[in-house]
Amino acid sequence: MSDPSDHRPHPAGPGHLQEQEQLLRLLVDSVKEYAIFMLDPSGHVLTWNPGAERIKGYPAHEIVGRHFAVFFTPEDVRRGKPDAELLEAAEQGSSEDEGWRVRRDGTRFFASVVVTALRGPDGALRGFAKITRDLTERRRGEEARRNLAEAREAVRSRDDFLAVASHELRTPLTCVQLVAQSLARQTHEGQPVTGQQVERLHQLQRHVARLGELVSGLLDLAEMSRGALQLEPAPFDLSELVQEVAARFEPDVRRKGTALSVHAPGPIPGRWDRRRVADAIAAVLGNAVKYGGRSPIEVTASRDDRRALVVIEDRGPGIAPEDQSRVFERFERAAPVAHYPGLGVGLWTARQILNAHGGDIAVESASGKGARFSLRLPLESPA
């Protein structure tokens, strides 16, 4: 009967250790998908496997003895990333990273890197083992999927916008057609002009004006989307312009049964594109009229030493925090399209105009507590 103790591992002799080292070297050399190599404590390359040559492009006789910083991009070297990587591994036991690395021919690849500190029985640092995997193809696949998703979202946004734009254009066109047909019929019958007909003519004018605004907005949208917004700055009084724009909304405000107050004391002279700034103010004020319910709307204009400020505030339903950045995006809105018609580009347009002047727009709001939009323009606008 055999003694089970005969199957226990015996202490490894020199021959056995040598065999293990050979097997380990065979394992490392057979791995082609990973760069596996060792560094001395200061970061110089000690060993090099075929996978490292395949991924990084250096034959062993060229790279052994050189500092591993050669694998990093120049910008990472300037930031001290190679030393930081070794320091983290020495202190934490290992360091993991994903980022761009440089091949022998200067081309870059996206890598997953693990650096492990190697310590002797006495705890002294003997060097580092580094394993690198080329993830370039995976990253390209992720970028392709992300680009495809963005393209699909762009197509969806475009289709939604076209549907809304078609509806917005069709509504006043239908009204214009009906009013024109009614007036033509009454004129053909030889009826005298009545007060009702005059009102219908005014209605016709309003719808034609609305069509003009929509077409102008579409043209501006195309121009801004191309990044081709051209400013025509000229001196004017912003305070006067604010009052002028607010006056345009008086009929809408009266129809909604709300109140619009304007506080724009004193001249606020500046040099901006008058038409564009008027469009930006009108876009924000129009939003307040549309979404503010019957709450009063306040418009104020002021200035300090550096900039002019227009604040438009309502006490309507407000904008939820998660929607506040989204409302400035193209084709986005915080309320359902069915409840509030429009192209969904007003606030985006306002931001583009203000940014082109070197200014900005911000919103402060909370659900159920109204919204406060601040439009800022530098007193010295870019030429």
GROMACS .gro file of C-alpha atoms in nm:
model
  383
    1MET     CA    1   0.000   0.000   0.000
    2SER     CA    2   0.145   0.335  -0.104
    3ASP     CA    3   0.206   0.613   0.144
    4PRO     CA    4  -0.002   0.924   0.060
    5SER     CA    5   0.287   1.134   0.179
    6ASP     CA    6   0.476   1.028  -0.135
    7HIS     CA    7   0.245   1.257  -0.340
    8ARG     CA    8   0.314   1.571  -0.137
    9PRO     CA    9   0.520   1.837  -0.320
   10HIS     CA   10   0.888   1.816  -0.246
   11PRO     CA   11   1.095   2.126  -0.183
   12ALA     CA   12   1.196   2.277  -0.514
   13GLY     CA   13   1.558   2.230  -0.605
   14PRO     CA   14   1.764   2.444  -0.842
   15GLY     CA   15   1.661   2.229  -1.138
   16HIS     CA   16   1.293   2.263  -1.056
   17LEU     CA   17   1.317   2.643  -1.020
   18GLN     CA   18   1.497   2.664  -1.351
   19GLU     CA   19   1.220   2.459  -1.514
   20GLN     CA   20   0.955   2.693  -1.367
   21GLU     CA   21   1.140   2.996  -1.500
   22GLN     CA   22   1.154   2.839  -1.846
   23LEU     CA   23   0.782   2.761  -1.837
   24LEU     CA   24   0.706   3.116  -1.727
   25ARG     CA   25   0.923   3.256  -2.006
   26LEU     CA   26   0.749   3.023  -2.254
   27LEU     CA   27   0.411   3.149  -2.132
   28VAL     CA   28   0.507   3.516  -2.160
   29ASP     CA   29   0.667   3.470  -2.502
   30SER     CA   30   0.364   3.284  -2.637
   31VAL     CA   31   0.124   3.569  -2.553
   32LYS     CA   32   0.085   3.785  -2.862
   33GLU     CA   33  -0.222   3.992  -2.763
   34TYR     CA   34  -0.055   4.155  -2.464
   35ALA     CA   35   0.268   4.346  -2.417
   36ILE     CA   36   0.427   4.193  -2.105
   37PHE     CA   37   0.756   4.333  -1.982
   38MET     CA   38   0.945   4.434  -1.671
   39LEU     CA   39   1.089   4.767  -1.559
   40ASP     CA   40   1.358   4.840  -1.307
   41PRO     CA   41   1.264   5.062  -1.008
   42SER     CA   42   1.345   5.377  -1.207
   43GLY     CA   43   1.133   5.277  -1.508
   44HIS     CA   44   1.388   5.136  -1.753
   45VAL     CA   45   1.285   4.834  -1.961
   46LEU     CA   46   1.440   4.505  -1.845
   47THR     CA   47   1.252   4.241  -2.045
   48TRP     CA   48   1.044   4.239  -2.364
   49ASN     CA   49   0.805   3.980  -2.504
   50PRO     CA   50   0.688   3.926  -2.867
   51GLY     CA   51   0.348   4.073  -2.780
   52ALA     CA   52   0.520   4.397  -2.677
   53GLU     CA   53   0.708   4.408  -3.006
   54ARG     CA   54   0.387   4.346  -3.200
   55ILE     CA   55   0.189   4.615  -3.017
   56LYS     CA   56   0.456   4.881  -2.969
   57GLY     CA   57   0.679   4.813  -3.270
   58TYR     CA   58   1.014   4.801  -3.087
   59PRO     CA   59   1.242   4.497  -3.122
   60ALA     CA   60   1.394   4.390  -2.791
   61HIS     CA   61   1.747   4.507  -2.876
   62GLU     CA   62   1.619   4.865  -2.936
   63ILE     CA   63   1.404   4.909  -2.628
   64VAL     CA   64   1.570   4.718  -2.344
   65GLY     CA   65   1.752   4.970  -2.126
   66ARG     CA   66   1.541   5.268  -2.239
   67HIS     CA   67   1.300   5.450  -2.010
   68PHE     CA   68   0.937   5.352  -2.052
   69ALA     CA   69   0.832   5.718  -2.086
   70VAL     CA   70   0.899   5.669  -2.458
   71PHE     CA   71   0.561   5.490  -2.477
   72PHE     CA   72   0.367   5.797  -2.359
   73THR     CA   73   0.237   6.091  -2.561
   74PRO     CA   74   0.441   6.413  -2.534
   75GLU     CA   75   0.156   6.585  -2.349
   76ASP     CA   76   0.140   6.304  -2.091
   77VAL     CA   77   0.518   6.319  -2.046
   78ARG     CA   78   0.494   6.694  -1.981
   79ARG     CA   79   0.226   6.627  -1.720
   80GLY     CA   80   0.454   6.375  -1.547
   81LYS     CA   81   0.224   6.080  -1.608
   82PRO     CA   82   0.498   5.810  -1.637
   83ASP     CA   83   0.643   5.891  -1.296
   84ALA     CA   84   0.295   5.923  -1.145
   85GLU     CA   85   0.206   5.577  -1.277
   86LEU     CA   86   0.511   5.417  -1.111
   87LEU     CA   87   0.456   5.610  -0.789
   88GLU     CA   88   0.096   5.490  -0.765
   89ALA     CA   89   0.200   5.130  -0.830
   90ALA     CA   90   0.477   5.151  -0.568
   91GLU     CA   91   0.241   5.296  -0.307
   92GLN     CA   92  -0.077   5.103  -0.387
   93GLY     CA   93   0.072   4.780  -0.521
   94SER     CA   94  -0.062   4.835  -0.872
   95SER     CA   95  -0.183   5.103  -1.111
   96GLU     CA   96  -0.447   5.072  -1.385
   97ASP     CA   97  -0.511   5.313  -1.668
   98GLU     CA   98  -0.668   5.348  -2.011
   99GLY     CA   99  -0.532   5.607  -2.250
  100TRP     CA  100  -0.334   5.688  -2.560
  101ARG     CA  101   0.015   5.546  -2.605
  102VAL     CA  102   0.276   5.588  -2.879
  103ARG     CA  103   0.427   5.321  -3.105
  104ARG     CA  104   0.780   5.318  -3.241
  105ASP     CA  105   0.663   5.476  -3.569
  106GLY     CA  106   0.492   5.762  -3.384
  107THR     CA  107   0.136   5.643  -3.438
  108ARG     CA  108  -0.094   5.628  -3.139
  109PHE     CA  109  -0.304   5.346  -3.003
  110PHE     CA  110  -0.555   5.329  -2.721
  111ALA     CA  111  -0.431   5.101  -2.445
  112SER     CA  112  -0.540   4.934  -2.125
  113VAL     CA  113  -0.241   4.926  -1.889
  114VAL     CA  114  -0.173   4.750  -1.558
  115VAL     CA  115   0.150   4.817  -1.368
  116THR     CA  116   0.231   4.595  -1.068
  117ALA     CA  117   0.507   4.662  -0.817
  118LEU     CA  118   0.750   4.371  -0.763
  119ARG     CA  119   0.901   4.340  -0.417
  120GLY     CA  120   1.152   4.095  -0.272
  121PRO     CA  121   1.110   3.891   0.047
  122ASP     CA  122   1.254   4.185   0.240
  123GLY     CA  123   0.987   4.421   0.099
  124ALA     CA  124   1.236   4.616  -0.109
  125LEU     CA  125   1.111   4.735  -0.449
  126ARG     CA  126   1.277   4.528  -0.721
  127GLY     CA  127   1.093   4.674  -1.020
  128PHE     CA  128   0.759   4.663  -1.197
  129ALA     CA  129   0.568   4.426  -1.423
  130LYS     CA  130   0.369   4.601  -1.693
  131ILE     CA  131   0.093   4.452  -1.906
  132THR     CA  132  -0.050   4.651  -2.198
  133ARG     CA  133  -0.341   4.561  -2.425
  134ASP     CA  134  -0.424   4.741  -2.750
  135LEU     CA  135  -0.790   4.855  -2.731
  136THR     CA  136  -0.786   5.074  -3.040
  137GLU     CA  137  -1.030   4.862  -3.238
  138ARG     CA  138  -1.267   4.836  -2.944
  139ARG     CA  139  -1.254   5.213  -2.896
  140ARG     CA  140  -1.317   5.270  -3.266
  141GLY     CA  141  -1.616   5.039  -3.242
  142GLU     CA  142  -1.747   5.232  -2.942
  143GLU     CA  143  -1.696   5.562  -3.125
  144ALA     CA  144  -1.871   5.423  -3.432
  145ARG     CA  145  -2.167   5.310  -3.221
  146ARG     CA  146  -2.175   5.646  -3.044
  147ASN     CA  147  -2.160   5.834  -3.374
  148LEU     CA  148  -2.438   5.615  -3.512
  149ALA     CA  149  -2.653   5.684  -3.207
  150GLU     CA  150  -2.587   6.057  -3.240
  151ALA     CA  151  -2.670   6.044  -3.610
  152ARG     CA  152  -2.995   5.862  -3.537
  153GLU     CA  153  -3.080   6.118  -3.269
  154ALA     CA  154  -3.004   6.399  -3.514
  155VAL     CA  155  -3.234   6.241  -3.772
  156ARG     CA  156  -3.505   6.200  -3.508
  157SER     CA  157  -3.466   6.564  -3.401
  158ARG     CA  158  -3.476   6.674  -3.764
  159ASP     CA  159  -3.791   6.472  -3.833
  160ASP     CA  160  -3.958   6.606  -3.519
  161PHE     CA  161  -3.859   6.959  -3.613
  162LEU     CA  162  -3.987   6.922  -3.968
  163ALA     CA  163  -4.318   6.790  -3.836
  164VAL     CA  164  -4.353   7.082  -3.596
  165ALA     CA  165  -4.235   7.335  -3.856
  166SER     CA  166  -4.483   7.200  -4.110
  167HIS     CA  167  -4.765   7.233  -3.858
  168GLU     CA  168  -4.656   7.582  -3.754
  169LEU     CA  169  -4.643   7.699  -4.115
  170ARG     CA  170  -4.964   7.523  -4.215
  171THR     CA  171  -5.176   7.683  -3.938
  172PRO     CA  172  -5.135   8.049  -4.042
  173LEU     CA  173  -5.142   7.951  -4.408
  174THR     CA  174  -5.480   7.784  -4.360
  175CYS     CA  175  -5.611   8.089  -4.176
  176VAL     CA  176  -5.482   8.320  -4.448
  177GLN     CA  177  -5.651   8.105  -4.711
  178LEU     CA  178  -5.987   8.099  -4.530
  179VAL     CA  179  -5.988   8.472  -4.457
  180ALA     CA  180  -5.886   8.553  -4.814
  181GLN     CA  181  -6.162   8.328  -4.955
  182SER     CA  182  -6.422   8.489  -4.730
  183LEU     CA  183  -6.316   8.841  -4.827
  184ALA     CA  184  -6.309   8.748  -5.196
  185ARG     CA  185  -6.660   8.602  -5.174
  186GLN     CA  186  -6.800   8.907  -4.999
  187THR     CA  187  -6.629   9.141  -5.245
  188HIS     CA  188  -6.763   8.942  -5.540
  189GLU     CA  189  -7.115   8.972  -5.401
  190GLY     CA  190  -7.076   9.350  -5.391
  191GLN     CA  191  -7.130   9.380  -5.018
  192PRO     CA  192  -7.005   9.699  -4.851
  193VAL     CA  193  -6.696   9.684  -4.633
  194THR     CA  194  -6.796   9.604  -4.276
  195GLY     CA  195  -6.622   9.620  -3.943
  196GLN     CA  196  -6.604   9.241  -3.948
  197GLN     CA  197  -6.416   9.251  -4.277
  198VAL     CA  198  -6.174   9.508  -4.139
  199GLU     CA  199  -6.112   9.280  -3.840
  200ARG     CA  200  -6.053   8.991  -4.078
  201LEU     CA  201  -5.802   9.200  -4.268
  202HIS     CA  202  -5.622   9.269  -3.943
  203GLN     CA  203  -5.635   8.897  -3.871
  204LEU     CA  204  -5.487   8.834  -4.213
  205GLN     CA  205  -5.207   9.078  -4.141
  206ARG     CA  206  -5.127   8.903  -3.813
  207HIS     CA  207  -5.107   8.564  -3.980
  208VAL     CA  208  -4.889   8.700  -4.261
  209ALA     CA  209  -4.663   8.859  -3.998
  210ARG     CA  210  -4.647   8.525  -3.816
  211LEU     CA  211  -4.550   8.351  -4.139
  212GLY     CA  212  -4.278   8.608  -4.192
  213GLU     CA  213  -4.145   8.545  -3.841
  214LEU     CA  214  -4.141   8.169  -3.898
  215VAL     CA  215  -3.961   8.197  -4.231
  216SER     CA  216  -3.712   8.444  -4.083
  217GLY     CA  217  -3.657   8.207  -3.791
  218LEU     CA  218  -3.592   7.916  -4.026
  219LEU     CA  219  -3.339   8.121  -4.222
  220ASP     CA  220  -3.166   8.226  -3.900
  221LEU     CA  221  -3.165   7.865  -3.782
  222ALA     CA  222  -2.993   7.751  -4.102
  223GLU     CA  223  -2.735   8.029  -4.073
  224MET     CA  224  -2.658   7.960  -3.707
  225SER     CA  225  -2.644   7.583  -3.760
  226ARG     CA  226  -2.369   7.641  -4.016
  227GLY     CA  227  -2.183   7.858  -3.766
  228ALA     CA  228  -2.216   8.146  -4.010
  229LEU     CA  229  -2.393   8.401  -3.790
  230GLN     CA  230  -2.287   8.744  -3.916
  231LEU     CA  231  -2.328   9.043  -3.684
  232GLU     CA  232  -2.382   9.400  -3.799
  233PRO     CA  233  -2.304   9.602  -3.485
  234ALA     CA  234  -2.413   9.964  -3.465
  235PRO     CA  235  -2.472  10.208  -3.177
  236PHE     CA  236  -2.818  10.206  -3.019
  237ASP     CA  237  -2.995  10.237  -2.684
  238LEU     CA  238  -3.072   9.896  -2.535
  239SER     CA  239  -3.327  10.046  -2.295
  240GLU     CA  240  -3.525  10.183  -2.587
  241LEU     CA  241  -3.505   9.851  -2.773
  242VAL     CA  242  -3.634   9.657  -2.470
  243GLN     CA  243  -3.940   9.881  -2.452
  244GLU     CA  244  -3.994   9.848  -2.826
  245VAL     CA  245  -3.981   9.467  -2.816
  246ALA     CA  246  -4.210   9.454  -2.512
  247ALA     CA  247  -4.466   9.670  -2.694
  248ARG     CA  248  -4.493   9.405  -2.967
  249PHE     CA  249  -4.627   9.158  -2.711
  250GLU     CA  250  -4.896   9.384  -2.565
  251PRO     CA  251  -5.176   9.235  -2.783
  252ASP     CA  252  -5.079   8.879  -2.682
  253VAL     CA  253  -5.056   8.979  -2.316
  254ARG     CA  254  -5.401   9.139  -2.325
  255ARG     CA  255  -5.553   8.832  -2.490
  256LYS     CA  256  -5.412   8.611  -2.213
  257GLY     CA  257  -5.543   8.844  -1.946
  258THR     CA  258  -5.206   8.896  -1.781
  259ALA     CA  259  -4.982   9.197  -1.719
  260LEU     CA  260  -4.645   9.297  -1.863
  261SER     CA  261  -4.437   9.558  -1.683
  262VAL     CA  262  -4.116   9.707  -1.819
  263HIS     CA  263  -3.855   9.887  -1.611
  264ALA     CA  264  -3.580  10.024  -1.834
  265PRO     CA  265  -3.474  10.361  -1.694
  266GLY     CA  266  -3.213  10.578  -1.855
  267PRO     CA  267  -3.021  10.513  -2.173
  268ILE     CA  268  -2.806  10.200  -2.202
  269PRO     CA  269  -2.588  10.283  -2.500
  270GLY     CA  270  -2.390  10.009  -2.666
  271ARG     CA  271  -2.273   9.878  -2.999
  272TRP     CA  272  -2.447   9.554  -3.091
  273ASP     CA  273  -2.644   9.404  -3.378
  274ARG     CA  274  -2.982   9.568  -3.312
  275ARG     CA  275  -3.196   9.320  -3.506
  276ARG     CA  276  -3.025   9.016  -3.355
  277VAL     CA  277  -3.047   9.147  -3.000
  278ALA     CA  278  -3.415   9.226  -3.056
  279ASP     CA  279  -3.464   8.868  -3.175
  280ALA     CA  280  -3.296   8.732  -2.861
  281ILE     CA  281  -3.510   8.946  -2.628
  282ALA     CA  282  -3.824   8.858  -2.823
  283ALA     CA  283  -3.745   8.485  -2.806
  284VAL     CA  284  -3.714   8.490  -2.427
  285LEU     CA  285  -4.008   8.726  -2.372
  286GLY     CA  286  -4.219   8.518  -2.611
  287ASN     CA  287  -4.141   8.212  -2.400
  288ALA     CA  288  -4.254   8.393  -2.085
  289VAL     CA  289  -4.582   8.492  -2.251
  290LYS     CA  290  -4.635   8.140  -2.389
  291TYR     CA  291  -4.541   7.933  -2.084
  292GLY     CA  292  -4.605   8.175  -1.797
  293GLY     CA  293  -4.979   8.116  -1.782
  294ARG     CA  294  -5.161   8.425  -1.658
  295SER     CA  295  -4.884   8.524  -1.421
  296PRO     CA  296  -4.750   8.880  -1.453
  297ILE     CA  297  -4.427   8.924  -1.648
  298GLU     CA  298  -4.156   9.170  -1.549
  299VAL     CA  299  -3.883   9.296  -1.782
  300THR     CA  300  -3.594   9.505  -1.650
  301ALA     CA  301  -3.291   9.652  -1.822
  302SER     CA  302  -2.982   9.777  -1.640
  303ARG     CA  303  -2.607   9.807  -1.672
  304ASP     CA  304  -2.287   9.816  -1.471
  305ASP     CA  305  -1.933   9.911  -1.569
  306ARG     CA  306  -1.880   9.607  -1.791
  307ARG     CA  307  -2.208   9.481  -1.925
  308ALA     CA  308  -2.573   9.540  -1.997
  309LEU     CA  309  -2.834   9.314  -1.839
  310VAL     CA  310  -3.190   9.232  -1.945
  311VAL     CA  311  -3.393   9.023  -1.700
  312ILE     CA  312  -3.724   8.864  -1.800
  313GLU     CA  313  -3.916   8.706  -1.514
  314ASP     CA  314  -4.252   8.532  -1.484
  315ARG     CA  315  -4.433   8.353  -1.203
  316GLY     CA  316  -4.560   8.062  -1.407
  317PRO     CA  317  -4.504   7.687  -1.369
  318GLY     CA  318  -4.126   7.721  -1.385
  319ILE     CA  319  -3.867   7.481  -1.523
  320ALA     CA  320  -3.753   7.168  -1.343
  321PRO     CA  321  -3.379   7.164  -1.261
  322GLU     CA  322  -3.316   6.866  -1.490
  323ASP     CA  323  -3.466   7.057  -1.785
  324GLN     CA  324  -3.290   7.390  -1.738
  325SER     CA  325  -2.986   7.315  -1.954
  326ARG     CA  326  -3.193   7.125  -2.210
  327VAL     CA  327  -3.420   7.422  -2.291
  328PHE     CA  328  -3.123   7.599  -2.450
  329GLU     CA  329  -3.065   7.312  -2.694
  330ARG     CA  330  -3.194   7.315  -3.048
  331PHE     CA  331  -3.541   7.159  -3.097
  332GLU     CA  332  -3.579   7.107  -2.722
  333ARG     CA  333  -3.850   7.227  -2.489
  334ALA     CA  334  -3.961   7.151  -2.134
  335ALA     CA  335  -4.333   7.138  -2.220
  336PRO     CA  336  -4.529   6.914  -2.459
  337VAL     CA  337  -4.550   7.031  -2.821
  338ALA     CA  338  -4.925   6.965  -2.826
  339HIS     CA  339  -4.984   7.217  -2.547
  340TYR     CA  340  -4.745   7.487  -2.664
  341PRO     CA  341  -4.687   7.532  -3.039
  342GLY     CA  342  -4.352   7.653  -3.166
  343LEU     CA  343  -4.034   7.539  -3.335
  344GLY     CA  344  -3.839   7.475  -3.015
  345VAL     CA  345  -3.545   7.692  -3.122
  346GLY     CA  346  -3.618   8.025  -2.951
  347LEU     CA  347  -3.391   7.994  -2.648
  348TRP     CA  348  -3.124   7.821  -2.855
  349THR     CA  349  -3.134   8.112  -3.099
  350ALA     CA  350  -3.112   8.364  -2.815
  351ARG     CA  351  -2.806   8.188  -2.674
  352GLN     CA  352  -2.636   8.180  -3.015
  353ILE     CA  353  -2.695   8.553  -3.063
  354LEU     CA  354  -2.573   8.648  -2.716
  355ASN     CA  355  -2.268   8.421  -2.740
  356ALA     CA  356  -2.179   8.575  -3.076
  357HIS     CA  357  -2.172   8.914  -2.900
  358GLY     CA  358  -1.950   8.779  -2.623
  359GLY     CA  359  -2.245   8.761  -2.384
  360ASP     CA  360  -2.450   8.481  -2.236
  361ILE     CA  361  -2.790   8.377  -2.104
  362ALA     CA  362  -2.882   8.199  -1.781
  363VAL     CA  363  -3.199   8.078  -1.613
  364GLU     CA  364  -3.298   8.053  -1.249
  365SER     CA  365  -3.611   7.852  -1.186
  366ALA     CA  366  -3.786   7.582  -0.989
  367SER     CA  367  -4.102   7.385  -1.059
  368GLY     CA  368  -4.407   7.592  -0.968
  369LYS     CA  369  -4.205   7.906  -0.890
  370GLY     CA  370  -4.167   8.080  -1.224
  371ALA     CA  371  -3.854   8.144  -1.427
  372ARG     CA  372  -3.601   8.425  -1.438
  373PHE     CA  373  -3.390   8.461  -1.754
  374SER     CA  374  -3.086   8.688  -1.750
  375LEU     CA  375  -2.947   8.811  -2.084
  376ARG     CA  376  -2.601   8.965  -2.057
  377LEU     CA  377  -2.419   9.171  -2.320
  378PRO     CA  378  -2.072   9.323  -2.291
  379LEU     CA  379  -2.073   9.700  -2.330
  380GLU     CA  380  -1.785   9.660  -2.574
  381SER     CA  381  -1.921   9.402  -2.815
  382PRO     CA  382  -1.684   9.207  -3.044
  383ALA     CA  383  -1.651   9.368  -3.386
   0.00000   0.00000   0.00000
